[in-house]
Short mmCIF file of C-alpha atoms and ligand atoms in Angstrom, two decimals:
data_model
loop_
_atom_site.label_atom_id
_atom_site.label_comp_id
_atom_site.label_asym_id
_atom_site.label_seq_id
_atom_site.Cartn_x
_atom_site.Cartn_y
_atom_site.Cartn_z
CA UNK A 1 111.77 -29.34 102.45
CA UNK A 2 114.94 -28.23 100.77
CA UNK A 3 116.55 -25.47 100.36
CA UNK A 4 117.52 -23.60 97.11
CA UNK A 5 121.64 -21.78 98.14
CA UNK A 6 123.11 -21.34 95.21
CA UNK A 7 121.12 -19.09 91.97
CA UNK A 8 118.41 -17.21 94.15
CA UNK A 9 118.84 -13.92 96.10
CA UNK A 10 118.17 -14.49 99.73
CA UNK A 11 117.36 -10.95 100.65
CA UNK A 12 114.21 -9.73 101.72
CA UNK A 13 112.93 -6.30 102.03
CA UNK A 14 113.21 -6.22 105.75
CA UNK A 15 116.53 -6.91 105.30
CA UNK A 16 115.62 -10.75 106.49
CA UNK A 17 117.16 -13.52 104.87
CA UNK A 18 115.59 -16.30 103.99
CA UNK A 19 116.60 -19.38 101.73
CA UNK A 20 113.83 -20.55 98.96
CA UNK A 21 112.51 -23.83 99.82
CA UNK A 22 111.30 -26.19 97.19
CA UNK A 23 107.96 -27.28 98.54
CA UNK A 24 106.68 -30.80 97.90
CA UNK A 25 102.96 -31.87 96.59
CA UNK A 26 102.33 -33.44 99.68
CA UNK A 27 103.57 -30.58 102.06
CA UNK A 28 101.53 -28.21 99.88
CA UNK A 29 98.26 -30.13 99.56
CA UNK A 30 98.28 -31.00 103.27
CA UNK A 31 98.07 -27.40 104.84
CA UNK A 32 97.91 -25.09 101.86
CA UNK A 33 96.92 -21.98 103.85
CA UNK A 34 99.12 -22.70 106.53
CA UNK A 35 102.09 -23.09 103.99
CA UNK A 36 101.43 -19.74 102.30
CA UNK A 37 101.14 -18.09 105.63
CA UNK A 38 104.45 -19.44 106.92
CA UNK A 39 106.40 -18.40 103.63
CA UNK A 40 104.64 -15.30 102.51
CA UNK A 41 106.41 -12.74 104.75
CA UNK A 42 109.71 -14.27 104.26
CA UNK A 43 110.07 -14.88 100.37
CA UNK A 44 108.16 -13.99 97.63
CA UNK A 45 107.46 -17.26 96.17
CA UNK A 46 108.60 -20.76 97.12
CA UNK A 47 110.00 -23.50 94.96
CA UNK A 48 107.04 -26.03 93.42
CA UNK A 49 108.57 -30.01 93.48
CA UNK A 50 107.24 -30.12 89.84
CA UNK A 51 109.73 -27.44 88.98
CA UNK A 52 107.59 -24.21 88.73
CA UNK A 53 107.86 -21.38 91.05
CA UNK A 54 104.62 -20.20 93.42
CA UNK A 55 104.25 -16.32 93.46
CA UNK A 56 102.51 -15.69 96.91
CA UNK A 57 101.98 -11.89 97.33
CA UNK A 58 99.16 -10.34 96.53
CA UNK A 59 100.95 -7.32 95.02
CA UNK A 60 103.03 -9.55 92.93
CA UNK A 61 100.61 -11.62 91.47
CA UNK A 62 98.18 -8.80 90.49
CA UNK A 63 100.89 -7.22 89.07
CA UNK A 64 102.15 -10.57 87.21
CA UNK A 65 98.73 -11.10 85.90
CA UNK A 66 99.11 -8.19 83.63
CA UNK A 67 103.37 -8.23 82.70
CA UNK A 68 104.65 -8.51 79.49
CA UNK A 69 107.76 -10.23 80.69
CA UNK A 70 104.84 -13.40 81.61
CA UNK A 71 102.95 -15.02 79.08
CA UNK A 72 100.50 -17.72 79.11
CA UNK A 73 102.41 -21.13 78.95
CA UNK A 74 101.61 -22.29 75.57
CA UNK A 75 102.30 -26.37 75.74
CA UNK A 76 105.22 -25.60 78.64
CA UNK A 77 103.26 -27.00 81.23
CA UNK A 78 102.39 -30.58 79.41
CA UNK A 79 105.70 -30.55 78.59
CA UNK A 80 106.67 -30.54 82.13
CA UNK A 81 104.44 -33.15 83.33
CA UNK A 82 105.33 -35.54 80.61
CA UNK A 83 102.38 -35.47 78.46
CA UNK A 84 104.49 -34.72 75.00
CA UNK A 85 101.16 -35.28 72.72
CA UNK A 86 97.64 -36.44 72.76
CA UNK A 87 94.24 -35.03 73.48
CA UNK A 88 95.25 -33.68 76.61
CA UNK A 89 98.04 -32.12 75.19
CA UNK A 90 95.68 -30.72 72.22
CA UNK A 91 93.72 -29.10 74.83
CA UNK A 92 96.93 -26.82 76.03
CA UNK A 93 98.51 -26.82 72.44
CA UNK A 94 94.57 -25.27 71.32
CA UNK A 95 93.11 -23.82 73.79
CA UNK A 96 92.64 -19.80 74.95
CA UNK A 97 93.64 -20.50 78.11
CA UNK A 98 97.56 -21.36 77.56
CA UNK A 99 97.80 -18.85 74.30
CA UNK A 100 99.22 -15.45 73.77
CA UNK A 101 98.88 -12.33 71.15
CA UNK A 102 97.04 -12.83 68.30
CA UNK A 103 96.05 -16.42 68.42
CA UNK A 104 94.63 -15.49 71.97
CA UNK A 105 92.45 -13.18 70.77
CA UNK A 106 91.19 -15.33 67.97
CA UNK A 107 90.48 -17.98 69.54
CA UNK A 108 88.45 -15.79 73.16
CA UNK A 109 86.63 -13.46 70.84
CA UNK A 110 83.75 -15.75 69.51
CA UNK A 111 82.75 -15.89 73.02
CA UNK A 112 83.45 -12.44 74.43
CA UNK A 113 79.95 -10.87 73.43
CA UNK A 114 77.69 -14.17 74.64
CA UNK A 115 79.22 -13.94 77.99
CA UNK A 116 79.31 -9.99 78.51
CA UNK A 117 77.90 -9.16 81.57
CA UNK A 118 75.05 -7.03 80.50
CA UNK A 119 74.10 -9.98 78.20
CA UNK A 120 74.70 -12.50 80.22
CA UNK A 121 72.33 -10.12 83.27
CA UNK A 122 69.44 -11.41 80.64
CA UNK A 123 69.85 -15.37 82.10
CA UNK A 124 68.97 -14.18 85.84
CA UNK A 125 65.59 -14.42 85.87
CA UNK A 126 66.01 -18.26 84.18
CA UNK A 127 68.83 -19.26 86.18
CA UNK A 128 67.06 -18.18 89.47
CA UNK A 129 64.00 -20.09 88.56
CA UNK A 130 66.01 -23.08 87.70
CA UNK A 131 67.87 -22.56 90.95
CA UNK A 132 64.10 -22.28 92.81
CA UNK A 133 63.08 -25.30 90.99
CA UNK A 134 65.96 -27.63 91.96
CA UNK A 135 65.83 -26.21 95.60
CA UNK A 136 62.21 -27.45 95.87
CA UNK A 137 63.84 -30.79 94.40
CA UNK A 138 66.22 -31.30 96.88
CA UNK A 139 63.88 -30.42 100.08
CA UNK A 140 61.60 -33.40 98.67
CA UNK A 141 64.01 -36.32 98.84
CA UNK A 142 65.08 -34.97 102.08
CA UNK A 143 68.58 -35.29 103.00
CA UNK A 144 70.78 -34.96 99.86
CA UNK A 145 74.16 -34.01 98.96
CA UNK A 146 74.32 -30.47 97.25
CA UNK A 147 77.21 -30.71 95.33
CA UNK A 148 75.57 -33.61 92.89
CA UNK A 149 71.59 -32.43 93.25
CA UNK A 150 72.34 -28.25 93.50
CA UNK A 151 75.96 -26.67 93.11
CA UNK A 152 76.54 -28.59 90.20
CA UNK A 153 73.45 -28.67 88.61
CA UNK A 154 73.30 -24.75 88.05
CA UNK A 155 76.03 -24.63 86.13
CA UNK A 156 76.17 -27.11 84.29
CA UNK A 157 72.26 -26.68 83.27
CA UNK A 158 73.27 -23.27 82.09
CA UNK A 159 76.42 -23.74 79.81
CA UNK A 160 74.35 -26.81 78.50
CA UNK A 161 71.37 -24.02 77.65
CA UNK A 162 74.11 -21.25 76.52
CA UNK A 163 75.77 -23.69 74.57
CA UNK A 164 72.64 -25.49 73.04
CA UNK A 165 73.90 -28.96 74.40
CA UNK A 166 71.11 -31.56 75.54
CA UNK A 167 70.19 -31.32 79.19
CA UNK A 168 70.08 -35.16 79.04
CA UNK A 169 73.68 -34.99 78.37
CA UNK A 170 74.47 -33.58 81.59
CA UNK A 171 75.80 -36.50 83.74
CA UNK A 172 77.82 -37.62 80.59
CA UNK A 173 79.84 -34.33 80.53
CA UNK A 174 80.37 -33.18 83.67
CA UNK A 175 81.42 -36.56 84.67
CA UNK A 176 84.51 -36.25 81.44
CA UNK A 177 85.41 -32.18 82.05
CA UNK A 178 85.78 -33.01 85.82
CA UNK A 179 87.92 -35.65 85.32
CA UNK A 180 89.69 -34.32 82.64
CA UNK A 181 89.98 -30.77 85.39
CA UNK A 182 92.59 -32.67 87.08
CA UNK A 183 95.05 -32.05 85.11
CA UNK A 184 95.05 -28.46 85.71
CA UNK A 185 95.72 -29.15 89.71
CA UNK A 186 98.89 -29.92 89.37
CA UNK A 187 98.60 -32.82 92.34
CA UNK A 188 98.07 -35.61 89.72
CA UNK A 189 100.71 -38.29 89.49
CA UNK A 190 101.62 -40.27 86.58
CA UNK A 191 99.82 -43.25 87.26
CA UNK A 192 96.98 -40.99 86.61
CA UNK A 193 97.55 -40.01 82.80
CA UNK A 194 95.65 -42.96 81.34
CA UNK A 195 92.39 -42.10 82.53
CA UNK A 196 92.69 -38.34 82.36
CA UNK A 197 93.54 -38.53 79.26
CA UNK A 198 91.03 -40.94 78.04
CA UNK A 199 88.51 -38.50 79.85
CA UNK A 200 90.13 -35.92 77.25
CA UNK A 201 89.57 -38.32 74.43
CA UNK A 202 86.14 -39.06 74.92
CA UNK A 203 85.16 -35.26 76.33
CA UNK A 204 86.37 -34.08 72.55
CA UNK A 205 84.99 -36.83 71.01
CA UNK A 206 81.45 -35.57 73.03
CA UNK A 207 81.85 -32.25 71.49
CA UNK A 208 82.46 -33.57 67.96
CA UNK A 209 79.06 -35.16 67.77
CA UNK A 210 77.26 -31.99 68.98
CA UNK A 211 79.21 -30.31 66.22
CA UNK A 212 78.54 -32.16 63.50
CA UNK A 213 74.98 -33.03 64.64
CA UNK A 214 74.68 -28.99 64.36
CA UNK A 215 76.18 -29.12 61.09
CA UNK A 216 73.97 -31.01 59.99
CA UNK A 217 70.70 -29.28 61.27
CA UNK A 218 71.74 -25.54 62.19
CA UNK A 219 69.03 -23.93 64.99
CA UNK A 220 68.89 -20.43 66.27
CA UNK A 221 71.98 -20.77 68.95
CA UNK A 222 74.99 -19.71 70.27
CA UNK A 223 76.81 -23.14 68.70
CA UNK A 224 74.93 -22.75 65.67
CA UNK A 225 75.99 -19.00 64.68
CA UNK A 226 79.41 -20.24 66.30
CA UNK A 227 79.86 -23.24 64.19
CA UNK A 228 78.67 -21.10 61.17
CA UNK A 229 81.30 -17.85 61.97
CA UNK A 230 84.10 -20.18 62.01
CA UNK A 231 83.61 -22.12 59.14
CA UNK A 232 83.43 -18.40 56.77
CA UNK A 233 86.07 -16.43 58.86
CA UNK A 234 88.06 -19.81 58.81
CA UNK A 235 89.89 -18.22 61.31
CA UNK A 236 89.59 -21.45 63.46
CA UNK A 237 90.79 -24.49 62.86
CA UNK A 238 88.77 -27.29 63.86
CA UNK A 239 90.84 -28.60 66.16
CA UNK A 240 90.77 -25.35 67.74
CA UNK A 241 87.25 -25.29 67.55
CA UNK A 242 86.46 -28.28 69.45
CA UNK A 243 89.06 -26.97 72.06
CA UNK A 244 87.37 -23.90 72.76
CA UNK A 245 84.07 -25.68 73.35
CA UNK A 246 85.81 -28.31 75.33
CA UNK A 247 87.67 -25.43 77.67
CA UNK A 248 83.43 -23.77 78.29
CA UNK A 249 82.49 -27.18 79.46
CA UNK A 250 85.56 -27.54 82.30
CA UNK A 251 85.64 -23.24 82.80
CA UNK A 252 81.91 -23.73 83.07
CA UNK A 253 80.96 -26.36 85.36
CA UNK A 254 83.86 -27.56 87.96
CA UNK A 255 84.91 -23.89 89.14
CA UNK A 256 81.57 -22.99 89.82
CA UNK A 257 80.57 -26.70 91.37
CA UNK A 258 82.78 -26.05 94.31
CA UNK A 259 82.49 -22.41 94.57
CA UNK A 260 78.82 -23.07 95.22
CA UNK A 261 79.18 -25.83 97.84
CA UNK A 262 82.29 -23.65 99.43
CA UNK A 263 79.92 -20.67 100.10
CA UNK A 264 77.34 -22.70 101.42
CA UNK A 265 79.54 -24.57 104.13
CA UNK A 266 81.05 -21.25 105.17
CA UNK A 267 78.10 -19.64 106.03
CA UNK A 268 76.70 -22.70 107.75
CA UNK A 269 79.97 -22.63 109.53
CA UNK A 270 79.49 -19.06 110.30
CA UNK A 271 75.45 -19.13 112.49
CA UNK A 272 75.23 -15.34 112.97
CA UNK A 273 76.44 -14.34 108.90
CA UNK A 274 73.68 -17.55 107.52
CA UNK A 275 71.54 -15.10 109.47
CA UNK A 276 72.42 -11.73 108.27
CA UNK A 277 71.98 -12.68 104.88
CA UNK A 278 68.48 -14.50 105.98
CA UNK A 279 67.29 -11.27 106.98
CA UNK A 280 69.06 -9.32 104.27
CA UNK A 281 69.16 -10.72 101.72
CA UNK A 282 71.13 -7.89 99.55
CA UNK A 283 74.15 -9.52 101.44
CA UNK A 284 74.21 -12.38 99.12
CA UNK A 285 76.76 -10.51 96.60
CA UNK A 286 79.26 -9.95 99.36
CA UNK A 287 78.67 -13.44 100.79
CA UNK A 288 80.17 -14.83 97.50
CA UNK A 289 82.70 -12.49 97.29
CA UNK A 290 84.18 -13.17 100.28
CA UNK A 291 83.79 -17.27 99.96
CA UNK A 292 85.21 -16.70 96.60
CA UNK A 293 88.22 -14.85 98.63
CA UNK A 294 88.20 -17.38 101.91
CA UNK A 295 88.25 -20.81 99.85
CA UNK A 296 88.33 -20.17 96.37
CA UNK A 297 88.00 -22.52 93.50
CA UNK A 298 90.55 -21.74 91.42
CA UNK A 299 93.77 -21.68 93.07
CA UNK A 300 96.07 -20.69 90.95
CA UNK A 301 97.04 -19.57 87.14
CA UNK A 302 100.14 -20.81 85.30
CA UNK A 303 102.46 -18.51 83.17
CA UNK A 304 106.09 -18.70 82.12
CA UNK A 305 108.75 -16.25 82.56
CA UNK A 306 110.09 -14.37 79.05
CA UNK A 307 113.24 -13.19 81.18
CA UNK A 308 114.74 -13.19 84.76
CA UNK A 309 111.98 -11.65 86.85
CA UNK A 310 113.28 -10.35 90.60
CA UNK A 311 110.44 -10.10 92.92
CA UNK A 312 112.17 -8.62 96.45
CA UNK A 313 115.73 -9.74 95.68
CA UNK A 314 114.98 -13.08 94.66
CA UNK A 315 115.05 -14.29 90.74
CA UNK A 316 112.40 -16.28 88.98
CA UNK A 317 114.93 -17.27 86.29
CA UNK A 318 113.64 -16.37 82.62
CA UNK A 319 111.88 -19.65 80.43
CA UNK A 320 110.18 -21.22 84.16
CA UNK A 321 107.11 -21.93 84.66
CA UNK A 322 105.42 -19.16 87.25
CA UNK A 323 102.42 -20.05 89.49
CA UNK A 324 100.60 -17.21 90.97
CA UNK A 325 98.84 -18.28 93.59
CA UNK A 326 95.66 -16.60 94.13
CA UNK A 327 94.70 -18.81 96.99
CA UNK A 328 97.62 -16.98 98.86
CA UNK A 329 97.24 -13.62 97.59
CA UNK A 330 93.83 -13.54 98.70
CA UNK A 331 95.16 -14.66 102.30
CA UNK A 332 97.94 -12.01 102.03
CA UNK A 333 98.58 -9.63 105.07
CA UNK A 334 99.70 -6.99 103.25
CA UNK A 335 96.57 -6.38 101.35
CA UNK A 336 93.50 -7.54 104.26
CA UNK A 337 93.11 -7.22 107.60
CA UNK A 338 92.23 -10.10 109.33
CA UNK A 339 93.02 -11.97 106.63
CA UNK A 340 92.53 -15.76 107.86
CA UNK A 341 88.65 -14.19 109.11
CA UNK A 342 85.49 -15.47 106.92
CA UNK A 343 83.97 -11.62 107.36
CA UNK A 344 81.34 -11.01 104.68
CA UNK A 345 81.25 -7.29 105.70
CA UNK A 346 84.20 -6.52 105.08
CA UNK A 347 85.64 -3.61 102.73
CA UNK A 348 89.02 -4.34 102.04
CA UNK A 349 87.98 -6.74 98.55
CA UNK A 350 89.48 -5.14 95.39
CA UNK A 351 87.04 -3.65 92.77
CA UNK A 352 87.83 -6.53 90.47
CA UNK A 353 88.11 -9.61 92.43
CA UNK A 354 91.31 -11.64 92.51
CA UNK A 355 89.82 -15.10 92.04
CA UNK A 356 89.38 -14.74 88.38
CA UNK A 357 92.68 -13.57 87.69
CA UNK A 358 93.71 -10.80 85.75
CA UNK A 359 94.82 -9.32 82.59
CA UNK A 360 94.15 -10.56 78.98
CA UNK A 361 92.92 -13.90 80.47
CA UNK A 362 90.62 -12.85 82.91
CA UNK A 363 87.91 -15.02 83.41
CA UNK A 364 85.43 -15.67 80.42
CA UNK A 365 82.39 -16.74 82.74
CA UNK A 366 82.74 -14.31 85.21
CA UNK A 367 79.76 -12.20 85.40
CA UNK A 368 77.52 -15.46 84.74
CA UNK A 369 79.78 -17.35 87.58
CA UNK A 370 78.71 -14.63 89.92
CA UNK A 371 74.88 -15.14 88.78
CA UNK A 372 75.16 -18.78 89.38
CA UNK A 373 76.59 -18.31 93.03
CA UNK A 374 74.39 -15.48 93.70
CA UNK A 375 71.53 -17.12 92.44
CA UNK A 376 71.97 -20.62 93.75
CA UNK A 377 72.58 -19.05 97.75
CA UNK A 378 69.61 -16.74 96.78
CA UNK A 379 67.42 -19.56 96.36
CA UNK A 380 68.58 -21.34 99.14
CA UNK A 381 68.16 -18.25 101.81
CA UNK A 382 64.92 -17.51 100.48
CA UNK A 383 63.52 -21.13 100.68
CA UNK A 384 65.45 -22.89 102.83
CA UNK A 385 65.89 -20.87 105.91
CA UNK A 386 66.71 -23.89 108.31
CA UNK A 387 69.51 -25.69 106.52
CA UNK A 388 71.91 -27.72 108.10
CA UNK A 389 75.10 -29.79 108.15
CA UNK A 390 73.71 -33.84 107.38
CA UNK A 391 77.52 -34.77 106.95
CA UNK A 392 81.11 -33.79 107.36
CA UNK A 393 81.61 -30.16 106.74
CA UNK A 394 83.37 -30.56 103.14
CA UNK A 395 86.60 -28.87 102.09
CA UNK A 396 87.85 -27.68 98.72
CA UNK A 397 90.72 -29.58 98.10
CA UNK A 398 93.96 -28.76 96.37
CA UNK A 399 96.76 -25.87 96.20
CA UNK A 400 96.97 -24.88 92.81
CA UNK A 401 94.58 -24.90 89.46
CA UNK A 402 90.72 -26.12 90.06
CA UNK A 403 90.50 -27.56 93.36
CA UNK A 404 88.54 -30.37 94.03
CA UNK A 405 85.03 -30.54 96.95
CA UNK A 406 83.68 -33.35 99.23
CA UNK A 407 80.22 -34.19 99.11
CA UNK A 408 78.21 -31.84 100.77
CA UNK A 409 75.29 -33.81 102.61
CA UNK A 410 72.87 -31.05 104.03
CA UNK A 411 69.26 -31.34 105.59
CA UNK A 412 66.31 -29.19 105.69
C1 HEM B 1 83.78 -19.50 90.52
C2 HEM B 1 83.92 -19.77 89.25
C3 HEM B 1 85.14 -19.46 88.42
C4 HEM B 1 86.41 -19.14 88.81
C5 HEM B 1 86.95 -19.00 90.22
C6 HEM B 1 87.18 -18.94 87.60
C7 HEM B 1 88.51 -18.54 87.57
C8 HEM B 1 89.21 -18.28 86.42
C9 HEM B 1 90.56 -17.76 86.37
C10 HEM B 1 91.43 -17.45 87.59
C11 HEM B 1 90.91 -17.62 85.08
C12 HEM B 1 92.23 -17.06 84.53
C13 HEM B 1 93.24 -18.14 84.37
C14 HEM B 1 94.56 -17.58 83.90
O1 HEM B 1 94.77 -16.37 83.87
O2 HEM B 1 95.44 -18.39 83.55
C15 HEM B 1 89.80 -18.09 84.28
C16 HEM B 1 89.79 -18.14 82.90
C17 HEM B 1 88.75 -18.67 82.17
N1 HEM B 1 87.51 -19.02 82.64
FE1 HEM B 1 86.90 -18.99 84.55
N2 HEM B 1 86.37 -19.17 86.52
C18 HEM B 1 85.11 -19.47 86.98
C19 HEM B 1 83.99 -19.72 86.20
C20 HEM B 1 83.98 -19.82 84.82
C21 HEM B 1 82.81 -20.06 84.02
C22 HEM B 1 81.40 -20.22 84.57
C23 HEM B 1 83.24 -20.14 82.72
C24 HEM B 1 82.46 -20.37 81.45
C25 HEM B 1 81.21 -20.25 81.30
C26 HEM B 1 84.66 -19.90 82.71
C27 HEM B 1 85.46 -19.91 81.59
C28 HEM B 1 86.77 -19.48 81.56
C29 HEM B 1 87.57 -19.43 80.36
C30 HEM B 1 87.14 -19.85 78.97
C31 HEM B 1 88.81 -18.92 80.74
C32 HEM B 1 90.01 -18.66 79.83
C33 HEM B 1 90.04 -17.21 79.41
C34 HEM B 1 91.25 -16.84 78.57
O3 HEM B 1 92.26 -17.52 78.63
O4 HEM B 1 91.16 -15.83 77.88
N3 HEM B 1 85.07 -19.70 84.01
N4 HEM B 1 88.76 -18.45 85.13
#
């Protein structure tokens, strides 16, 4: 670890000073919790080895989330990691995600009414069906791994149904958008680009063919009536067409992949809260709140500084790249007690939860995330009373972006 002397202020609010250190990948991927906890009380954010800077408070992030001094990071963050052009690049240079102002809002709104939460309430019934279904699939071939026969299943058979793409198609695109989801962690190395990017390549080239397969014979569904909006607004180009689609697959399958195996392992992990949602099951909401809070998926959402932001004395200098680290926020001191406890009764959880960020970029896919978690534990409680552990107890991987989960072998 070093330590930054020279442009940052070193003094905190309790009149402690402290030094920002520049944190390495490996320090931060080996202990992420325990890093955050160490640094949180002392400095506002630490120093990331890639260059960026890793807000940690839970105050400061919320409040980042919705500054106008921080914008989304446009192609900053390729940039950075030395990916100058290309389809991965296309994906930051097109994509809602990493765009601000108007273009933002062009490119989010064709999906803001599909995934509104009182339409998206419609897909319960379905997905908890589908959930039932795969449960009953699972308990026949015994012991199997969750995360590839149940947590990743739900969601990808749903964006696949919202989206109108073949269910056959499944293994093909998950398998590209969770490759490609790497490069959003920020713990990939050069050596490996190549195959990220040709996950890129051939994830766009996937979404292409749907296209113009739709083109060619329009149905009644979402891409349809997508397709057929953006060709007469021509407010899309079709690059940033195919981007949009490409950023539902990744949004819309990893994050919820590992959410779903994360809240399962906690409450196996946890005998006595498994059993209070057993016997109520009207827990189950609060159960994946508080996994979502514990361990979430996403940890972390990248933005850039428009000018010299001080956060407690210190200086996040204007044009860097800003981290806010929602992993440690939702660990933070300051805003829950007993914040290193897996509690699924507790009260302390902000109205609008922290894991899906904040401000104009708030999560697309949140109410049907919530479904899919809620849904796929509801299943499981309800038909599965005696699961257990048939394997390591899996970890979600990862400081920063979409963090990566083991394998999740269970038995019945
Ligand atoms: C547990 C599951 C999920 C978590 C934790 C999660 C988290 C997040 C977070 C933190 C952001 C904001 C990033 C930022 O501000 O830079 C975000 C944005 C986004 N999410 Fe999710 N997400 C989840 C599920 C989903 C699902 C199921 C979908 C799609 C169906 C989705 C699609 C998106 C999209 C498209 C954006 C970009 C929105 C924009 O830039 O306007 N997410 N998500």
């Amino acid at each position: 670890m070093k330590c930054h002397r020279d442009e940052h202020g070193y003094v905190g609010s309790a009149g402690a000073r402290h030094a920002v250190p520049t944190l390495s990948v490996a320090e931060l991927e080996a202990d992420p919790h325990g890093v955050f906890r160490t640094w949180r009380p002392r400095v506002p954010f630490i120093i990331h080895e890639i260059g960026g800077y890793m807000v940690l408070r839970a105050q400061d992030v919320d409040q980042l989330m919705r500054d106008p001094r921080v914008q989304a990071t446009e192609t900053l963050y390729p940039e950075m990691r030395e990916i100058p052009q290309g389809r991965l690049f296309d994906i930051f240079a097109h994509g809602m995600l990493t765009a601000n102002g108007a273009v933002h809002r062009r490119r989010r709104s064709p999906f803001t009414r599909t995934f509104a939460t009182r339409l998206v309430e419609n897909l319960r019934p379905r997905i908890r069906d589908a959930a039932e279904a795969l449960v009953r699939d699972c308990m026949e071939e015994g012991e199997v791994d969750l995360v590839a026969s149940y947590t990743g299943l739900i969601p990808a058979q749903t964006i696949a149904d919202i989206l109108g793409l073949p269910r056959g198609d499944i293994p093909r695109f998950t398998r590209l958008a969770y490759e490609v989801s790497q490069v959003l962690s920020f713990t990939f190395g050069p050596e490996d680009l190549p195959e990220i990017e040709a996950a890129a390549v051939a994830l766009q080239d996937y979404v292409v063919e749907i296209l113009e397969a739709r083109r060619a014979a329009p149905r009644d569904d979402f891409l349809s009536r997508f397709l057929a909006e953006a060709d007469a607004a021509g407010e899309l180009t079709p690059d940033e067409v195919v981007i949009q689609l490409v950023q539902m697959i990744i949004g819309g399958t990893d994050t919820t992949r590992g959410a779903g195996a994360m809240q399962i392992a906690l409450l196996l992990q946890h005998p006595e809260q498994w059993e209070a949602v057993k016997q109520d099951p009207g827990l189950v909401p609060a159960a994946v709140a508080e996994s979502l809070r514990f361990e979430p998926s996403v940890g972390s959402a990248g933005r850039v500084a428009k000018e010299d932001i001080t956060l407690d004395g210190h200086v996040v200098p204007a044009n860097s790249l800003i981290m806010l680290s929602i992993l440690s926020a939702m660990r933070d001191e300051q805003a829950y007690a007993r914040p290193d406890a897996f509690d699924i009764h507790r009260t302390d959880r902000p109205r609008l939860h922290p894991v899906f960020g904040g401000g104009v970029h708030r999560c697309l896919g949140e109410a049907l995330a919530r479904i899919e978690l809620e849904e796929g534990l509801g299943a499981l409680v309800r038909l599965a009373p005696r699961l257990r552990f048939a394997g390591p107890v899996p970890m979600l991987h990862g400081h920063s972006g979409i963090r990566r989960i083991d394998a999740l072998r269970v038995a019945w």
